[in-house]
Coordinates of C-alpha atoms in Angstrom, one line a residue:
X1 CA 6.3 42.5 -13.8
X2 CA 4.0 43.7 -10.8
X3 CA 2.3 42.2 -8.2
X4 CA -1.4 41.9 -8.4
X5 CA -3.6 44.6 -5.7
X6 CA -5.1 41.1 -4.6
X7 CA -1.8 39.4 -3.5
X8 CA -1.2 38.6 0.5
X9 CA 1.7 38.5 1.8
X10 CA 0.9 35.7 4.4
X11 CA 1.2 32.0 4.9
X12 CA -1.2 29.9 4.1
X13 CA -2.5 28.4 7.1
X14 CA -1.6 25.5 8.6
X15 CA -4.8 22.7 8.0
X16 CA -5.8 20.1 11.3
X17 CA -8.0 18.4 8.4
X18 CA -7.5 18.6 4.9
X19 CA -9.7 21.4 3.2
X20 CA -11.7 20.1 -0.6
X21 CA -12.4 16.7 0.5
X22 CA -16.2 16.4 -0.9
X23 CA -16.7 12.9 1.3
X24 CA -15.2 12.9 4.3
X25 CA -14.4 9.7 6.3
X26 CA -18.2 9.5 7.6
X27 CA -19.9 11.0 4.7
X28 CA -21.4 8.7 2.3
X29 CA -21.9 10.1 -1.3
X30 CA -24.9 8.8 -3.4
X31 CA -25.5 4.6 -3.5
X32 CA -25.3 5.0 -7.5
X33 CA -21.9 7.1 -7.0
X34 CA -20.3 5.0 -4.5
X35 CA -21.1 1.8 -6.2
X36 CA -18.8 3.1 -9.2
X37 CA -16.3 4.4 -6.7
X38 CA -15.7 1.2 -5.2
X39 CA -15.0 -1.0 -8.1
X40 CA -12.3 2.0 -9.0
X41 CA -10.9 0.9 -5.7
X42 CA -11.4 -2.8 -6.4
X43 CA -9.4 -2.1 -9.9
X44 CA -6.6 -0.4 -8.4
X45 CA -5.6 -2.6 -5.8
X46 CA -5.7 -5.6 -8.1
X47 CA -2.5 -4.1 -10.1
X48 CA -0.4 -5.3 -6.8
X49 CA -2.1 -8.7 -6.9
X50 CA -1.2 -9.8 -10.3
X51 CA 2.1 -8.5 -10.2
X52 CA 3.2 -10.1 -7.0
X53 CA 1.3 -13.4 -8.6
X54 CA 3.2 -12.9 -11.8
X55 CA 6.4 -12.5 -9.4
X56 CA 6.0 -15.4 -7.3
X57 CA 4.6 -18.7 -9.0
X58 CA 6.6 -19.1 -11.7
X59 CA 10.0 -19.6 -9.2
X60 CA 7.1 -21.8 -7.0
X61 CA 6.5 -24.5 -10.0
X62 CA 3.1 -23.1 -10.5
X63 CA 1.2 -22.3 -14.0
X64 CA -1.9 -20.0 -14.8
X65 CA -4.1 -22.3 -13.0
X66 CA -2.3 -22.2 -9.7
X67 CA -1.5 -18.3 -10.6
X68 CA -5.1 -17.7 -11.5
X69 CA -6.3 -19.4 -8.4
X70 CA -3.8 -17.0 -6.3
X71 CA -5.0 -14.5 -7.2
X72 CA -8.5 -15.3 -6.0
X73 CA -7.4 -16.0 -2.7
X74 CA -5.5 -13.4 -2.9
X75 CA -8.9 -11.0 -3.5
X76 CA -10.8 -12.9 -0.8
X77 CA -8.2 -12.5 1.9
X78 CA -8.1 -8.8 1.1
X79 CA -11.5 -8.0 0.9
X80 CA -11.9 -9.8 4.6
X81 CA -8.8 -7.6 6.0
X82 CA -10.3 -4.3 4.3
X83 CA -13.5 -4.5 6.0
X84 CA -11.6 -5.6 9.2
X85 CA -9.7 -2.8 9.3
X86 CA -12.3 -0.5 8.6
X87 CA -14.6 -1.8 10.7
X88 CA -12.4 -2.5 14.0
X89 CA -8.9 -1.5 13.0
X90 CA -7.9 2.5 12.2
X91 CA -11.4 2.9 10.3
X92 CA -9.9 5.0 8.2
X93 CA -10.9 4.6 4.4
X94 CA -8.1 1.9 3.8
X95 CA -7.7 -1.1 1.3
X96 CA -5.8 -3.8 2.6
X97 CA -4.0 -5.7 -0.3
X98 CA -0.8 -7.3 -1.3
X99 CA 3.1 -6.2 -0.4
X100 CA 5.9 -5.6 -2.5
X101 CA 7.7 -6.4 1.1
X102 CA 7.3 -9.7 1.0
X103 CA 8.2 -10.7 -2.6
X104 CA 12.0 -11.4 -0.9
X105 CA 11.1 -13.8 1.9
X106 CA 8.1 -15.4 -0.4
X107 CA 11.6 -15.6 -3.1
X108 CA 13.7 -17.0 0.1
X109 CA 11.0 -19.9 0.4
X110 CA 10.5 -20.3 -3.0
X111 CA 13.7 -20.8 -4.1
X112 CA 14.7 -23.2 -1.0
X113 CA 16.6 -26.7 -2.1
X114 CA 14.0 -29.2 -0.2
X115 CA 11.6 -28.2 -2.8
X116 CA 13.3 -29.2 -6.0
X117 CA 13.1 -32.6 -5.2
X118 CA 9.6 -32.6 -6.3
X119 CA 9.2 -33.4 -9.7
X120 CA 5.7 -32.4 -10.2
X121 CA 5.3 -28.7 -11.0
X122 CA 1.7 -28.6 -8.7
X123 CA 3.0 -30.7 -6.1
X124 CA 6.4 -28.4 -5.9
X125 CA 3.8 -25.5 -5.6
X126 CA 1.5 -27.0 -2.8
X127 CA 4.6 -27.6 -0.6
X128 CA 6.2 -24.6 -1.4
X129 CA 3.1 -22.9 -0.5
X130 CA 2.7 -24.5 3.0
X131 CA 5.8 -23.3 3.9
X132 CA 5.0 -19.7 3.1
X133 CA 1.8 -19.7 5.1
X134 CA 3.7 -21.2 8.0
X135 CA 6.8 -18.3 8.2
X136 CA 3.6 -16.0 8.0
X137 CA 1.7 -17.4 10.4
X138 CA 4.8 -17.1 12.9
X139 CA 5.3 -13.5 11.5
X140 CA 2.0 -12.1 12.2
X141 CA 2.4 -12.8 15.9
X142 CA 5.0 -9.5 15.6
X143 CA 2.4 -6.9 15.1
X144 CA -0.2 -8.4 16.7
X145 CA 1.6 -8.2 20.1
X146 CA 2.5 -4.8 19.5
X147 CA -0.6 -3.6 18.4
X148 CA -2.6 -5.2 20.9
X149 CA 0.1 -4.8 23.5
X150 CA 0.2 -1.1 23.2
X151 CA 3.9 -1.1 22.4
X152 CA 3.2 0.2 19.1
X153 CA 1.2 2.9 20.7
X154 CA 4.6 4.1 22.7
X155 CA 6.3 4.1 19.3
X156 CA 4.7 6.2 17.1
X157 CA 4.3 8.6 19.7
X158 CA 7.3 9.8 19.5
X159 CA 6.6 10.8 15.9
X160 CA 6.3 14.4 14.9
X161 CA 6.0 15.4 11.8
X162 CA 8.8 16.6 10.9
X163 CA 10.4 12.9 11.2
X164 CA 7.0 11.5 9.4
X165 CA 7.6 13.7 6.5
X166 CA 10.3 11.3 5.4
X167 CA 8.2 8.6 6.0
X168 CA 5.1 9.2 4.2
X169 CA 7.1 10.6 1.4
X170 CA 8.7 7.6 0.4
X171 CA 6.0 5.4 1.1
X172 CA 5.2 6.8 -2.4
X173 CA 8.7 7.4 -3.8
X174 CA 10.3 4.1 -2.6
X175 CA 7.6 2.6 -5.0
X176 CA 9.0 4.2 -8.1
X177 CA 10.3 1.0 -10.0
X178 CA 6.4 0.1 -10.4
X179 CA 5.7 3.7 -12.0
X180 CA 6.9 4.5 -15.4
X181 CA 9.4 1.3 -15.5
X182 CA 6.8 -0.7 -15.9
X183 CA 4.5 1.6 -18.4
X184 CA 7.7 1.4 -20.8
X185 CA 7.5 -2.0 -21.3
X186 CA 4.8 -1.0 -23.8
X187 CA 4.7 2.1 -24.0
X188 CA 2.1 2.3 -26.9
X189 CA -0.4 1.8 -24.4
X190 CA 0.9 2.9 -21.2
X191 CA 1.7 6.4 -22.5
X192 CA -1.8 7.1 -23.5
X193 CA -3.3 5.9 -20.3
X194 CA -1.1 8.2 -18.5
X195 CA -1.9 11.4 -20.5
X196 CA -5.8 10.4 -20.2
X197 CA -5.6 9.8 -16.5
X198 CA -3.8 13.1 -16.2
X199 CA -6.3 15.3 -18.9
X200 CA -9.5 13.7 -16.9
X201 CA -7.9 13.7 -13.3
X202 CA -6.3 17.8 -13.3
X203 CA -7.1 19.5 -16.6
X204 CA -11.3 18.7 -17.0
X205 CA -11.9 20.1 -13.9
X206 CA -10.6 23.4 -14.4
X207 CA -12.6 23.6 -18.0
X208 CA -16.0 22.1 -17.0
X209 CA -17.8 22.2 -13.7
X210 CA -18.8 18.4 -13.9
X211 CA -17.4 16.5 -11.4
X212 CA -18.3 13.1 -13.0
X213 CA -15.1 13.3 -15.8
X214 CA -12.4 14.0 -13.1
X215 CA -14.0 11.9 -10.2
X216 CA -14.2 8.6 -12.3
X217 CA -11.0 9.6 -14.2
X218 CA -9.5 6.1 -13.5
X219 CA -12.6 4.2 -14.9
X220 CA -12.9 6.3 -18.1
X221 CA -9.2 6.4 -18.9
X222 CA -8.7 2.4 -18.3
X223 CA -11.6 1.4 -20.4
X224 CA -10.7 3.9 -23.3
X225 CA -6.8 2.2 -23.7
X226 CA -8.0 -1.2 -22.7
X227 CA -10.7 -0.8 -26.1
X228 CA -8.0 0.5 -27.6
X229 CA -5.0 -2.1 -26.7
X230 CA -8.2 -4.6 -27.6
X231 CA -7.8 -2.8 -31.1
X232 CA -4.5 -3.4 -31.6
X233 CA -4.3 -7.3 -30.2
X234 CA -6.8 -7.9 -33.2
X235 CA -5.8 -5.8 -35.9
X236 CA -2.2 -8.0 -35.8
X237 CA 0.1 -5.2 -34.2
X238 CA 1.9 -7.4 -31.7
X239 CA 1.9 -10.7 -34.2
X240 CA 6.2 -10.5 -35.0
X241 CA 6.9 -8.9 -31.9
X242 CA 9.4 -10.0 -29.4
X243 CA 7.3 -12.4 -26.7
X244 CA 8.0 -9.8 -24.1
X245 CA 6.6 -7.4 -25.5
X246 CA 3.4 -9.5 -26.7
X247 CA 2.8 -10.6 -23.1
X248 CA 3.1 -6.9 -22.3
X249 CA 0.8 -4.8 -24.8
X250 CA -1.9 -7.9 -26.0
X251 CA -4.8 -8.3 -24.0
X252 CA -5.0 -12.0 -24.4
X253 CA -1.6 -13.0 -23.1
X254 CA -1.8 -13.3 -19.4
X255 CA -3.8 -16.4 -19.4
X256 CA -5.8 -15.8 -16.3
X257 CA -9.2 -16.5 -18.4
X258 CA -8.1 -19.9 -19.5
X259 CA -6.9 -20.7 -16.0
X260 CA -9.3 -19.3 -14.0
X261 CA -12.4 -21.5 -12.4
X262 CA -16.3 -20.7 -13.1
X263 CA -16.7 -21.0 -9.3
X264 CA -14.1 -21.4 -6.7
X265 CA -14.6 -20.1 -3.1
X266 CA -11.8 -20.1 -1.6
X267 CA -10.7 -21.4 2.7
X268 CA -8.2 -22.1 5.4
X269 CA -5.4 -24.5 4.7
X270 CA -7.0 -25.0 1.2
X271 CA -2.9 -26.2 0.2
X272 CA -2.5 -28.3 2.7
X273 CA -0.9 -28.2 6.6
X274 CA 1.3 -25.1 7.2
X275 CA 4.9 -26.1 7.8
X276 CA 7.5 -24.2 9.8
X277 CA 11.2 -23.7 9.4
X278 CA 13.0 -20.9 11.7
X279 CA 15.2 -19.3 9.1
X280 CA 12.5 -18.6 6.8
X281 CA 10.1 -17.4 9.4
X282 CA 13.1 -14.7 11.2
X283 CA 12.6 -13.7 7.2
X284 CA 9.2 -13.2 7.0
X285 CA 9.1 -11.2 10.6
X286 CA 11.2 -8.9 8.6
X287 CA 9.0 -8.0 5.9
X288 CA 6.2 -7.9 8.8
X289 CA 7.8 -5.5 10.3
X290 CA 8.5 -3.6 7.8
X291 CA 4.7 -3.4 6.3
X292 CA 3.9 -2.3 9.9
X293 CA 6.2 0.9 9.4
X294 CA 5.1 1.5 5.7
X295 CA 1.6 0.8 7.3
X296 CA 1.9 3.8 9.5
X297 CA 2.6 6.2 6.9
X298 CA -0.3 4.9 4.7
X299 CA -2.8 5.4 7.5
X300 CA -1.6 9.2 7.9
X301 CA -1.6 9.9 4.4
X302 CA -5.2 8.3 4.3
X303 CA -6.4 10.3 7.5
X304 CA -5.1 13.7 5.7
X305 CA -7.5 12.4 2.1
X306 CA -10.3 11.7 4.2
X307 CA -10.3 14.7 6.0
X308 CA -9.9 13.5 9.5
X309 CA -8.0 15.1 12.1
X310 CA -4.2 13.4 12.7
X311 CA -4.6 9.4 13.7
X312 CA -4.1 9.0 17.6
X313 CA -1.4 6.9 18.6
X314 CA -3.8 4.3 20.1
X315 CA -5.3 4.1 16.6
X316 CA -2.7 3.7 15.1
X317 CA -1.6 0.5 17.5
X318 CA -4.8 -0.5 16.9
X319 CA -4.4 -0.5 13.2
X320 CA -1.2 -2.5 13.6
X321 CA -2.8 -5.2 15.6
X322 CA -5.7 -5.7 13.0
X323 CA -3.3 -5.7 10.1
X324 CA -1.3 -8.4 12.1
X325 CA -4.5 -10.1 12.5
X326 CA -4.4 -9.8 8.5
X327 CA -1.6 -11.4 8.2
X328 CA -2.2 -14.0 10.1
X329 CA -5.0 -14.7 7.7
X330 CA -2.7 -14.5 4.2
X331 CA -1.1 -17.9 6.3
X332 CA -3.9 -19.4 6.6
X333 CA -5.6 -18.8 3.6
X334 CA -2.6 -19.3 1.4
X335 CA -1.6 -15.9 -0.4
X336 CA 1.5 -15.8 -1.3
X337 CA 2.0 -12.9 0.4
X338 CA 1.2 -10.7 3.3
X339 CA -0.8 -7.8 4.2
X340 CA -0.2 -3.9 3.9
X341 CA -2.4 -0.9 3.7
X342 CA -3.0 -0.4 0.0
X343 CA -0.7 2.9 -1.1
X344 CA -2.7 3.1 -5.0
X345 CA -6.0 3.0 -3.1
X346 CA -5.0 6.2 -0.8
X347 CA -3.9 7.6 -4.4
X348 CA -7.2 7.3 -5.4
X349 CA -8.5 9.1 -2.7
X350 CA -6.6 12.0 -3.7
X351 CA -8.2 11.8 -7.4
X352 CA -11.5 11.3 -6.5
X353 CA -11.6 14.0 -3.6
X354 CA -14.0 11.2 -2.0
X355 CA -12.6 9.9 1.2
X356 CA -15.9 7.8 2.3
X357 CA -15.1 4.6 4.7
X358 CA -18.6 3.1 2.9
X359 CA -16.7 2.8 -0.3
X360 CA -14.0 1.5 0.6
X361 CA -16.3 -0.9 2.2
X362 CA -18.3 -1.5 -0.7
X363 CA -15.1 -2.3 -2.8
X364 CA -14.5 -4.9 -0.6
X365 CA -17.9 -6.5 -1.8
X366 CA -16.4 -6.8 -5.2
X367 CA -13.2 -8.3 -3.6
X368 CA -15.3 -11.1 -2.3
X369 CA -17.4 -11.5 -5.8
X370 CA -14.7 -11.4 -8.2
X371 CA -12.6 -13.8 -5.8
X372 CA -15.7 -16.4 -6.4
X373 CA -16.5 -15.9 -9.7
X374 CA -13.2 -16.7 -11.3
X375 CA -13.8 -16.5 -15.2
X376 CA -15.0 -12.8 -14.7
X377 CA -12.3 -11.4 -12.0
X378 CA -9.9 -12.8 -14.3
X379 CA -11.2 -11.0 -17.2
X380 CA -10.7 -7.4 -14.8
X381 CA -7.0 -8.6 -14.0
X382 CA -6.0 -9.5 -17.1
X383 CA -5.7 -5.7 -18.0
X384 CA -2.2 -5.3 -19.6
X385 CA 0.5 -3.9 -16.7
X386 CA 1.1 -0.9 -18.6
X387 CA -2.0 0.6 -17.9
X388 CA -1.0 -0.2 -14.5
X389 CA 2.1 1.0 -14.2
X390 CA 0.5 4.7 -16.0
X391 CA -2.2 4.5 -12.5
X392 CA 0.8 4.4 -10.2
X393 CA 2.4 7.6 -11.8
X394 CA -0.1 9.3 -10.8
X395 CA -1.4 7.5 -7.3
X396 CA 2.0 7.0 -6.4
X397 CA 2.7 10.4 -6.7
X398 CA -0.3 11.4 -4.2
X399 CA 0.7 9.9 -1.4
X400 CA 4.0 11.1 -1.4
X401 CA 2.7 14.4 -2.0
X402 CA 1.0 13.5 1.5
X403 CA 3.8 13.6 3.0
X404 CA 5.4 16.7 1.8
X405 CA 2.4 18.1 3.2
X406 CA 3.1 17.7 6.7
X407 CA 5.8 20.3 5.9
X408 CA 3.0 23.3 6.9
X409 CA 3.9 22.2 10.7
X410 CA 7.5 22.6 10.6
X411 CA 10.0 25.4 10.6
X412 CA 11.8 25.7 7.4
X413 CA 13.9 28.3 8.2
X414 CA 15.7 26.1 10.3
X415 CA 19.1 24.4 9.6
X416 CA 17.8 21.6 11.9
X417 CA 14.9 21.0 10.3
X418 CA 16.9 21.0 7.0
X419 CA 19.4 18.7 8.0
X420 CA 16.7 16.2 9.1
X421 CA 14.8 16.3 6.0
X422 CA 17.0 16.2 3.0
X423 CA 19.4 13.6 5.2
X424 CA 16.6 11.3 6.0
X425 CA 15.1 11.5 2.7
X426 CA 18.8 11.4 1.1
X427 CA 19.3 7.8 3.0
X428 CA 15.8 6.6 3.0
X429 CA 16.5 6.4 -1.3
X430 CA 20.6 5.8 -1.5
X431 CA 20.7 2.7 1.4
X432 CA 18.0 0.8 -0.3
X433 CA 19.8 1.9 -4.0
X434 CA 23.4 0.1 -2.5
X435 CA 21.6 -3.2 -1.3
X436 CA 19.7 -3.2 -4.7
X437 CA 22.5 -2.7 -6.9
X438 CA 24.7 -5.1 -5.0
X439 CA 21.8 -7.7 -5.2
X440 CA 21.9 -6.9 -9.4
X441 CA 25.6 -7.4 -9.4
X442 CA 26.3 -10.3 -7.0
X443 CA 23.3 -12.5 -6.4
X444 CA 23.5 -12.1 -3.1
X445 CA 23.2 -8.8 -0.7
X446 CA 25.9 -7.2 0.9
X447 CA 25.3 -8.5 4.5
X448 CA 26.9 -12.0 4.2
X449 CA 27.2 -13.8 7.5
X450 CA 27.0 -17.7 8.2
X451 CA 23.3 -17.1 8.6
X452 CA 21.7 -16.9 5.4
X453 CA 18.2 -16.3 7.1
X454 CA 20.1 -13.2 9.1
X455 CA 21.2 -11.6 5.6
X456 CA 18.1 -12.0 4.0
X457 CA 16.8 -10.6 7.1
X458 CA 19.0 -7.5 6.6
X459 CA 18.2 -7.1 2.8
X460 CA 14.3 -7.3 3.6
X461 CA 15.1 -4.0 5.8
X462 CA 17.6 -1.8 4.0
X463 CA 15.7 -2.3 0.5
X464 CA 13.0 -0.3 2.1
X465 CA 12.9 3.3 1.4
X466 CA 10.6 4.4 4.4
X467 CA 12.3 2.2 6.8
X468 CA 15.2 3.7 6.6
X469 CA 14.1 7.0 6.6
X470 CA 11.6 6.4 9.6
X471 CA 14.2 5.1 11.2
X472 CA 16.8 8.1 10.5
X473 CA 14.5 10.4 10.8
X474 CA 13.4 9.4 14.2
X475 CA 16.2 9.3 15.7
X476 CA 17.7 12.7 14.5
X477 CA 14.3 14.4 15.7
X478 CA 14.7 12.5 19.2
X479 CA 18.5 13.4 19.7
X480 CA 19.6 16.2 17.7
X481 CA 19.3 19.0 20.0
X482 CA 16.9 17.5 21.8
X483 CA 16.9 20.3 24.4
X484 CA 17.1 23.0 22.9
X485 CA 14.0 25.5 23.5
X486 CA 13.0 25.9 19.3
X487 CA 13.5 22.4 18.6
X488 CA 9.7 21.4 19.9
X489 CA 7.8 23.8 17.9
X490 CA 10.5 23.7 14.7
X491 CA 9.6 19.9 14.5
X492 CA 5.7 20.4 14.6
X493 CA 5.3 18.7 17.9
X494 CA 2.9 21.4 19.5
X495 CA 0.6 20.3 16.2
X496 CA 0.6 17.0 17.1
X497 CA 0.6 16.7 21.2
X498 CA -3.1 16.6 21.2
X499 CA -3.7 13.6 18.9
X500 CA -0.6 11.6 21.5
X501 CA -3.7 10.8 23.6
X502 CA -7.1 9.5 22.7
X503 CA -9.4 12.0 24.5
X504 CA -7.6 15.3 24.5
X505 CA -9.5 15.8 20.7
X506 CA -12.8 15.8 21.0
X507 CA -12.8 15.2 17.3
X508 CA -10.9 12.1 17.6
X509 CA -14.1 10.0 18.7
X510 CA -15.8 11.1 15.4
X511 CA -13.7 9.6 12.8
X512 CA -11.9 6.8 14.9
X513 CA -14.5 5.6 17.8
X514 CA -15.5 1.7 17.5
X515 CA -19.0 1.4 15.9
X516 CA -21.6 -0.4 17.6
X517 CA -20.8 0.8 21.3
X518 CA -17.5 -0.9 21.3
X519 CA -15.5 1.2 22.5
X520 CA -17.7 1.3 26.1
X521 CA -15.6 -1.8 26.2
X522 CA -12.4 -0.8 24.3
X523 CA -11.4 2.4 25.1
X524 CA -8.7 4.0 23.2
X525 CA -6.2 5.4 25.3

């Protein structure tokens, strides 16, 4: 077989800002268009929600009511951190929604023996609750200080992106068990989401020009297997099925309608006073920190989908500080959980090609209405998981590919870089695989000293994916030859020496300067 007349033998070119984004970060498509954007955005992120709620109440002594009303506080608390952040934070087009990270500690709480004295399932849930919101209180101070401080700002500086390409990666890969684990578990329904997502999403476009099919993908294919799991519920399909799989593939099993109120809005300390104990909150610093490093990798992936030029390392700080700040309101709202930059959402930004800060914004809106008007959020959520789990194969998969993207700075010719790579990646998914499976076998993870805080502590850490391999791959590309002449430009520093420092892009003050004239008073450094 020969080579076409047409071929070049050249490398593609290396991309500051990613090329076929239709809405950049400051570009606004049509009110109509972004409208319909945002509620895809609203329905993404609220996937997370219900599965941490569905994760978390039962071990609490909660039922649908307390789960239902979770989940509103839940949307509320978001929706105020999502227009923080993109307001005053990283202002990149970011949703800021529930972590998987802190299911462990919230577990650790939950699961603690001064609660089982209570014999009333609410009242066990109340107090259990209080002491969640006060081990996150204390555990938002962590990146608040070093957001606000500027320590964070001297971290990620020494990030290239050779050690980020771990990082981002599995910011997306580390989130496997959520993918098609979860669509199995009715697989009726979530197979057919997933092939619709994919036809709409990467086929349509190359067969018709429209860009309505492939840019509300995610709407159309959702409401097309909902209708259909709808069909199925009432035609009887699920009636002598297991009850696992009933609560999985009928549409009337999660029992968020029934628990949900007409009108609830929610506020501070709405459980009660906060209370405090050490152990638990050295627990929850844990998974703060550990949201802050998965954090950081969001935010890149998000600036490369939106088209902006690489976040500067006093964004990025700043980011931190305001997601610290978010935190900080999960305790005193109540959540159940804390804060993270929304991976599924960045997904989305990949699908739609549509990077806009307003809709992200505008998704918040319906954040704030469906967290109000209970009856019909509930309706939305109760969407089986399946479906759910068939969005994260593909979103998932887009912000990992993110990652592999920042592979265009670096030299791949060289051993170095090779080692770096597949041994940071290799550890960032096999350290996390030994503390799970030891968890599955045991009960209990494989750190095991007198202080049960300190091993939970460790588990909350090593069952991380991209904190391992930030952390490997960071300090491989900071000692490993370190001064050598290649190892600089083989690691994609030279890319990324500009964006160190606020001022020395001029582009940087386009997509991350302070609105309203702030940063006269805030300069980023």
């Amino acid at each position: 077989m020969t080579g076409s007349k047409d071929d070049k033998f050249t490398p593609h070119p290396v991309k500051d800002q990613f090329p076929g984004v239709e809405f950049c970060v400051n570009s606004n498509p049509p009110w109509a268009e972004a409208v319909i954007l945002a509620f895809q955005h609203y329905l993404v992120m609220l996937g997370t929600i219900v599965i941490i709620s569905s994760i978390i109440v039962p071990p609490m002594g909660g039922s649908n009511v307390e789960k239902a009303r979770l989940i509103q506080t839940m949307l509320f608390v978001s929706g105020c951190n999502t227009l923080l952040q993109t307001l005053f934070g990283t202002r990149l087009p970011v949703v800021i929604g529930g972590s998987f990270r802190f299911v462990v500690p919230m577990l650790f709480v939950a699961l603690q023996d001064r609660y089982s004295i209570y014999l009333d399932p609410v009242e066990r849930f109340r107090h259990t609750m209080r002491g969640m919101q006060g081990a996150l209180m204390i555990s938002s101070l962590l990146p608040i200080l070093l957001g606000f401080l500027g320590i964070w700002r001297l971290v990620v500086r020494y990030l290239s992106p050779l050690s980020a390409v771990p990082l981002v990666t599995l910011v997306g890969v580390g989130l496997y068990a959520q993918g098609f684990p979860l669509l199995a578990q009715c697989i009726e329904i979530g197979l057919p989401e997933l092939i619709l997502l994919v036809l709409f999403s990467q086929y349509v476009p190359y067969w018709f020009k429209s860009k309505w099919l492939d840019r509300f993908a995610v709407l159309i294919s959702v409401a097309t297997v909902w209708a259909y799991a709808s069909l199925l519920t009432a035609a009887g399909a699920y009636k002598n099925r297991p009850p696992n799989t009933q609560f999985s593939c009928r549409v009337d099993r999660s029992g968020l309608v029934s628990g949900a109120s007409w009108l609830k809005f929610p506020y501070p300390f709405q459980w009660g006073q906060p209370t405090v104990h050490a152990g638990e909150a050295f627990v929850m610093l844990a998974a703060a920190f550990v949201s802050l490093i998965e954090s950081t990798g969001t935010f890149i992936a998000a600036a490369r989908y939106g088209s902006a030029t690489h976040v500067p390392s006093s964004v990025l700080s700043r980011g931190a500080a305001w997601l610290g700040l978010g935190i900080l309101m999960d305790g005193l709202w109540g959540t159940g959980t804390g804060s993270t930059a929304s991976v599924e959402n960045v997904g989305l930004l990949a699908v739609t090609k549509v990077g806009s800060r307003r809709v992200i914004q505008m998704s918040a809106g319906f954040m704030f209405l469906f967290s109000i008007l209970g009856k019909f959020g509930a309706i939305v959520a109760s969407i089986p998981l399946p479906i759910i789990g068939a969005l994260y194969c593909v979103l998932f998969a887009y912000m990992s590919s993110a990652g592999l993207g920042l592979l265009q700075y670096c030299n791949l010719n060289s051993y170095r870089t090779k080692f770096i790579l597949g041994f940071s990646l290799f550890m960032g998914l096999s350290v996390p695989q030994y503390f799970n499976n030891y968890v599955v076998t045991t009960g209990y993870g494989p750190v095991r000293s007198r202080s049960t805080w300190f091993n939970e502590l460790m588990l909350v850490i090593f069952t991380s994916p991209p904190t391992v391999a930030a952390i490997v791959g960071m300090f491989l590309d900071r000692t490993l030859g370190y001064n050598h002449k290649d190892v600089r430009t083989d690691g994609g520093r030279h890319w990324w020496g500009k964006f160190k420092y606020f001022e020395r892009d001029v582009r940087s003050a386009e997509f991350y300067s302070l609105p309203y004239g702030l940063s006269k008073y805030f300069p980023s450094v």
